């Protein structure tokens, strides 16, 4: 089955710790995205990548970092600089950079210990 | 930037009745309006979308209408079923070259179908 796989499903972060959320897709999509979802809020864009080895900041990039070394993979690191990291994180992809239709993974719930 | 308001935040309807969710947007340059459905513990899934050159679009029990003058668009679900229970998000895009990075999402509507 083609799709987007996010892991882990649940993740806990200690104070001062960096954690990395995995996102892998086998849809052969060019563009990939990371969104943050807080209860009762819409989706907010953290980072996006339109092609390999290139990425841009979204609306709330502070405290996060990404890499795009392979077309299939777009990991998100939540750094210790992100003071309020507890949220549901969604990875998505689209066929190419000018296509607005998003395909989402099942998300990772990050909580602070 | 674009601002998308979505109402209501929670909607409870009897099974078999219709449900309507409304969104307004601020930027008249927006030209693409998708709706996503998110079931509990899952990622959102695109269910229907409309572009600004069309006033209405239907797909079986769901439809979307767009009023460009008033800058609002609505999702209509007829003959609701238990599997329609979910959170629904609207969005608007104003990126001139297209691309999902230009999407602004509403805060979501929790639709509850009462048996």
CSV table of C-alpha atoms in Angstrom, one decimal:
chain,number,residue,atom,x,y,z
A,1,UNK,CA,0.0,0.0,0.0
A,2,UNK,CA,1.3,3.5,-0.8
A,3,UNK,CA,1.2,6.0,1.9
A,4,UNK,CA,2.9,8.1,4.5
A,5,UNK,CA,4.3,6.4,7.6
A,6,UNK,CA,5.0,8.4,10.8
A,7,UNK,CA,6.8,7.0,13.8
A,8,UNK,CA,6.6,6.7,16.6
A,9,UNK,CA,2.9,7.1,17.3
A,10,UNK,CA,3.6,8.5,20.8
A,11,UNK,CA,6.8,10.2,22.0
A,12,UNK,CA,7.9,11.7,25.3
A,13,UNK,CA,10.5,14.4,25.7
A,14,UNK,CA,12.4,15.3,28.8
A,15,UNK,CA,13.5,18.8,29.6
A,16,UNK,CA,16.5,20.0,27.4
A,17,UNK,CA,16.2,17.0,25.1
A,18,UNK,CA,16.0,17.0,21.3
A,19,UNK,CA,13.7,14.4,19.8
A,20,UNK,CA,13.2,13.4,16.2
A,21,UNK,CA,10.0,12.4,14.5
A,22,UNK,CA,10.2,10.2,11.5
A,23,UNK,CA,8.2,10.6,8.3
A,24,UNK,CA,8.6,8.3,5.3
A,25,UNK,CA,6.5,8.2,2.1
A,26,UNK,CA,6.4,5.7,-0.8
A,27,UNK,CA,4.1,7.8,-3.0
A,28,UNK,CA,6.9,9.2,-5.0
A,29,UNK,CA,5.8,12.7,-4.1
A,30,UNK,CA,8.2,15.6,-4.5
A,31,UNK,CA,6.9,17.9,-1.7
A,32,UNK,CA,6.6,17.1,2.0
A,33,UNK,CA,5.3,19.1,4.9
A,34,UNK,CA,5.2,19.2,8.7
A,35,UNK,CA,2.2,20.6,10.6
A,36,UNK,CA,1.5,21.1,14.2
A,37,UNK,CA,-2.0,20.5,15.6
A,38,UNK,CA,-3.1,21.7,19.0
A,39,UNK,CA,-6.5,20.9,20.5
A,40,UNK,CA,-9.2,23.1,19.0
A,41,UNK,CA,-6.8,24.7,16.6
A,42,UNK,CA,-6.2,24.4,12.9
A,43,UNK,CA,-3.1,23.0,11.3
A,44,UNK,CA,-0.1,25.2,11.4
A,45,UNK,CA,2.8,24.8,9.0
A,46,UNK,CA,6.2,24.2,10.6
A,47,UNK,CA,8.5,23.4,7.6
A,48,UNK,CA,8.1,22.2,4.0
A,49,UNK,CA,10.3,20.8,1.3
A,50,UNK,CA,9.6,21.0,-2.4
A,51,UNK,CA,12.6,19.0,-3.6
A,52,UNK,CA,15.4,17.0,-2.1
A,53,UNK,CA,18.1,18.9,-0.3
A,54,UNK,CA,15.9,22.0,0.0
A,55,UNK,CA,13.4,23.2,2.6
A,56,UNK,CA,11.7,26.4,3.8
A,57,UNK,CA,10.4,27.7,7.1
A,58,UNK,CA,6.6,27.7,7.6
A,59,UNK,CA,4.7,29.9,10.0
A,60,UNK,CA,6.0,28.4,13.3
A,61,UNK,CA,9.5,27.1,12.5
A,62,UNK,CA,11.2,28.4,15.7
A,63,UNK,CA,12.5,25.5,17.8
A,64,UNK,CA,12.3,23.0,15.0
A,65,UNK,CA,14.7,21.7,12.4
A,66,UNK,CA,14.3,19.4,9.4
A,67,UNK,CA,16.4,17.7,6.7
A,68,UNK,CA,15.5,16.3,3.3
A,69,UNK,CA,18.4,14.0,2.2
A,70,UNK,CA,16.2,11.6,0.4
A,71,UNK,CA,12.9,12.0,-1.5
A,72,UNK,CA,11.1,9.5,0.7
A,73,UNK,CA,12.1,10.9,4.1
A,74,UNK,CA,11.5,14.2,5.9
A,75,UNK,CA,12.4,13.9,9.6
A,76,UNK,CA,11.5,16.7,12.0
A,77,UNK,CA,13.6,17.4,15.1
A,78,UNK,CA,12.0,19.2,18.0
A,79,UNK,CA,14.8,21.0,19.8
A,80,UNK,CA,15.1,22.1,23.4
A,81,UNK,CA,14.5,25.6,22.1
A,82,UNK,CA,10.9,24.7,21.5
A,83,UNK,CA,9.4,25.6,24.9
A,84,UNK,CA,5.9,24.3,24.3
A,85,UNK,CA,6.4,21.1,22.3
A,86,UNK,CA,3.3,19.1,23.4
A,87,UNK,CA,1.1,18.7,20.3
A,88,UNK,CA,0.0,16.3,17.6
A,89,UNK,CA,2.5,16.4,14.7
A,90,UNK,CA,1.3,15.6,11.2
A,91,UNK,CA,3.5,14.9,8.2
A,92,UNK,CA,2.0,15.3,4.7
A,93,UNK,CA,3.1,15.2,1.1
A,94,UNK,CA,1.8,16.4,-2.3
A,95,UNK,CA,2.7,15.2,-5.8
A,96,UNK,CA,4.7,18.3,-6.6
A,97,UNK,CA,5.3,21.8,-5.3
A,98,UNK,CA,2.5,23.4,-7.2
A,99,UNK,CA,-0.2,20.8,-6.2
A,100,UNK,CA,-2.2,21.8,-3.2
A,101,UNK,CA,-3.7,18.4,-2.4
A,102,UNK,CA,-2.2,17.0,0.7
A,103,UNK,CA,-1.9,13.3,1.8
A,104,UNK,CA,-1.3,13.0,5.5
A,105,UNK,CA,0.3,10.4,7.8
A,106,UNK,CA,-1.4,9.2,11.0
A,107,UNK,CA,0.5,11.6,13.2
A,108,UNK,CA,2.8,11.5,16.3
A,109,UNK,CA,1.6,12.7,19.7
A,110,UNK,CA,4.5,14.4,21.5
A,111,UNK,CA,4.3,15.0,25.2
A,112,UNK,CA,6.7,16.5,27.7
A,113,UNK,CA,7.7,14.5,30.8
B,1,UNK,CA,-2.0,37.1,5.5
B,2,UNK,CA,-5.1,35.0,5.0
B,3,UNK,CA,-7.5,34.4,7.9
B,4,UNK,CA,-10.0,31.5,7.8
B,5,UNK,CA,-12.9,31.4,10.3
B,6,UNK,CA,-14.9,28.2,10.7
B,7,UNK,CA,-18.2,27.7,12.4
B,8,UNK,CA,-19.6,25.9,14.4
B,9,UNK,CA,-16.8,24.4,16.5
B,10,UNK,CA,-19.1,21.5,17.4
B,11,UNK,CA,-22.2,20.3,15.5
B,12,UNK,CA,-24.5,17.5,16.6
B,13,UNK,CA,-27.1,16.1,14.2
B,14,UNK,CA,-29.5,13.2,14.2
B,15,UNK,CA,-28.5,10.3,11.9
B,16,UNK,CA,-30.2,10.8,8.5
B,17,UNK,CA,-30.3,14.6,8.9
B,18,UNK,CA,-28.2,17.1,7.0
B,19,UNK,CA,-25.1,18.9,8.4
B,20,UNK,CA,-23.7,22.3,7.2
B,21,UNK,CA,-20.3,23.7,8.2
B,22,UNK,CA,-19.4,27.2,7.2
B,23,UNK,CA,-16.1,29.0,6.6
B,24,UNK,CA,-15.2,32.6,5.8
B,25,UNK,CA,-11.9,33.8,4.4
B,26,UNK,CA,-10.3,37.3,4.3
B,27,UNK,CA,-8.2,37.5,1.2
B,28,UNK,CA,-10.2,37.9,-2.0
B,29,UNK,CA,-7.1,36.5,-3.9
B,30,UNK,CA,-7.7,33.0,-2.5
B,31,UNK,CA,-8.7,30.6,-5.2
B,32,UNK,CA,-8.6,27.1,-3.8
B,33,UNK,CA,-10.8,25.8,-1.0
B,34,UNK,CA,-10.4,22.2,0.2
B,35,UNK,CA,-12.2,20.3,3.0
B,36,UNK,CA,-10.4,17.6,5.1
B,37,UNK,CA,-12.0,15.0,7.4
B,38,UNK,CA,-10.0,13.8,10.4
B,39,UNK,CA,-11.1,10.7,12.2
B,40,UNK,CA,-10.0,10.1,15.8
B,41,UNK,CA,-6.2,9.3,16.0
B,42,UNK,CA,-5.7,9.6,12.3
B,43,UNK,CA,-4.4,12.2,9.9
B,44,UNK,CA,-6.8,14.4,7.8
B,45,UNK,CA,-8.0,13.2,4.5
B,46,UNK,CA,-9.1,15.4,1.6
B,47,UNK,CA,-12.8,14.8,0.9
B,48,UNK,CA,-13.7,17.5,-1.5
B,49,UNK,CA,-12.3,20.7,-2.9
B,50,UNK,CA,-13.4,23.7,-5.1
B,51,UNK,CA,-11.8,26.4,-7.1
B,52,UNK,CA,-12.9,30.0,-7.4
B,53,UNK,CA,-14.2,29.6,-10.9
B,54,UNK,CA,-16.9,27.2,-9.7
B,55,UNK,CA,-19.8,27.9,-7.5
B,56,UNK,CA,-20.7,24.4,-6.4
B,57,UNK,CA,-19.3,20.9,-6.5
B,58,UNK,CA,-21.0,17.6,-5.4
B,59,UNK,CA,-19.7,14.1,-4.7
B,60,UNK,CA,-22.4,11.7,-3.6
B,61,UNK,CA,-23.6,12.9,-0.2
B,62,UNK,CA,-21.2,15.8,0.2
B,63,UNK,CA,-21.2,19.1,-1.6
B,64,UNK,CA,-19.3,22.4,-1.3
B,65,UNK,CA,-20.6,25.8,-2.2
B,66,UNK,CA,-18.6,29.0,-2.7
B,67,UNK,CA,-19.7,32.6,-2.6
B,68,UNK,CA,-16.8,34.7,-3.8
B,69,UNK,CA,-18.6,38.0,-3.2
B,70,UNK,CA,-19.3,37.3,0.4
B,71,UNK,CA,-16.0,35.3,0.8
B,72,UNK,CA,-17.5,32.3,2.4
B,73,UNK,CA,-17.8,28.6,1.5
B,74,UNK,CA,-19.7,25.8,3.1
B,75,UNK,CA,-19.6,22.0,3.3
B,76,UNK,CA,-23.0,20.2,3.1
B,77,UNK,CA,-23.4,16.5,4.1
B,78,UNK,CA,-26.8,15.0,3.4
B,79,UNK,CA,-28.3,11.8,4.9
B,80,UNK,CA,-25.6,11.7,7.6
B,81,UNK,CA,-24.4,8.3,8.8
B,82,UNK,CA,-22.4,7.3,11.9
B,83,UNK,CA,-19.2,7.1,9.9
B,84,UNK,CA,-19.5,10.8,9.2
B,85,UNK,CA,-18.6,11.6,12.8
B,86,UNK,CA,-15.2,13.3,12.7
B,87,UNK,CA,-13.5,16.6,12.8
B,88,UNK,CA,-13.8,18.6,9.5
B,89,UNK,CA,-11.3,21.3,8.5
B,90,UNK,CA,-11.7,23.9,5.8
B,91,UNK,CA,-8.8,25.7,4.2
B,92,UNK,CA,-8.1,28.5,1.7
B,93,UNK,CA,-5.1,29.0,-0.5
B,94,UNK,CA,-3.8,32.3,-1.8
B,95,UNK,CA,-0.5,31.2,-3.2
B,96,UNK,CA,-0.4,32.5,-6.8
B,97,UNK,CA,1.7,29.6,-8.0
B,98,UNK,CA,-0.2,27.0,-6.2
B,99,UNK,CA,1.3,24.7,-3.6
B,100,UNK,CA,0.1,23.4,-0.2
B,101,UNK,CA,2.4,25.8,1.6
B,102,UNK,CA,-0.1,28.5,0.9
B,103,UNK,CA,-3.0,26.8,2.7
B,104,UNK,CA,-4.5,28.4,5.8
B,105,UNK,CA,-6.7,26.1,7.8
B,106,UNK,CA,-9.8,26.8,9.9
B,107,UNK,CA,-9.9,25.6,13.5
B,108,UNK,CA,-12.1,22.6,12.7
B,109,UNK,CA,-15.7,21.4,13.4
B,110,UNK,CA,-16.4,18.4,15.5
B,111,UNK,CA,-19.3,16.7,13.8
B,112,UNK,CA,-21.3,14.3,16.0
B,113,UNK,CA,-23.9,12.0,14.5
B,114,UNK,CA,-26.5,11.0,17.0
B,115,UNK,CA,-28.1,7.5,16.5
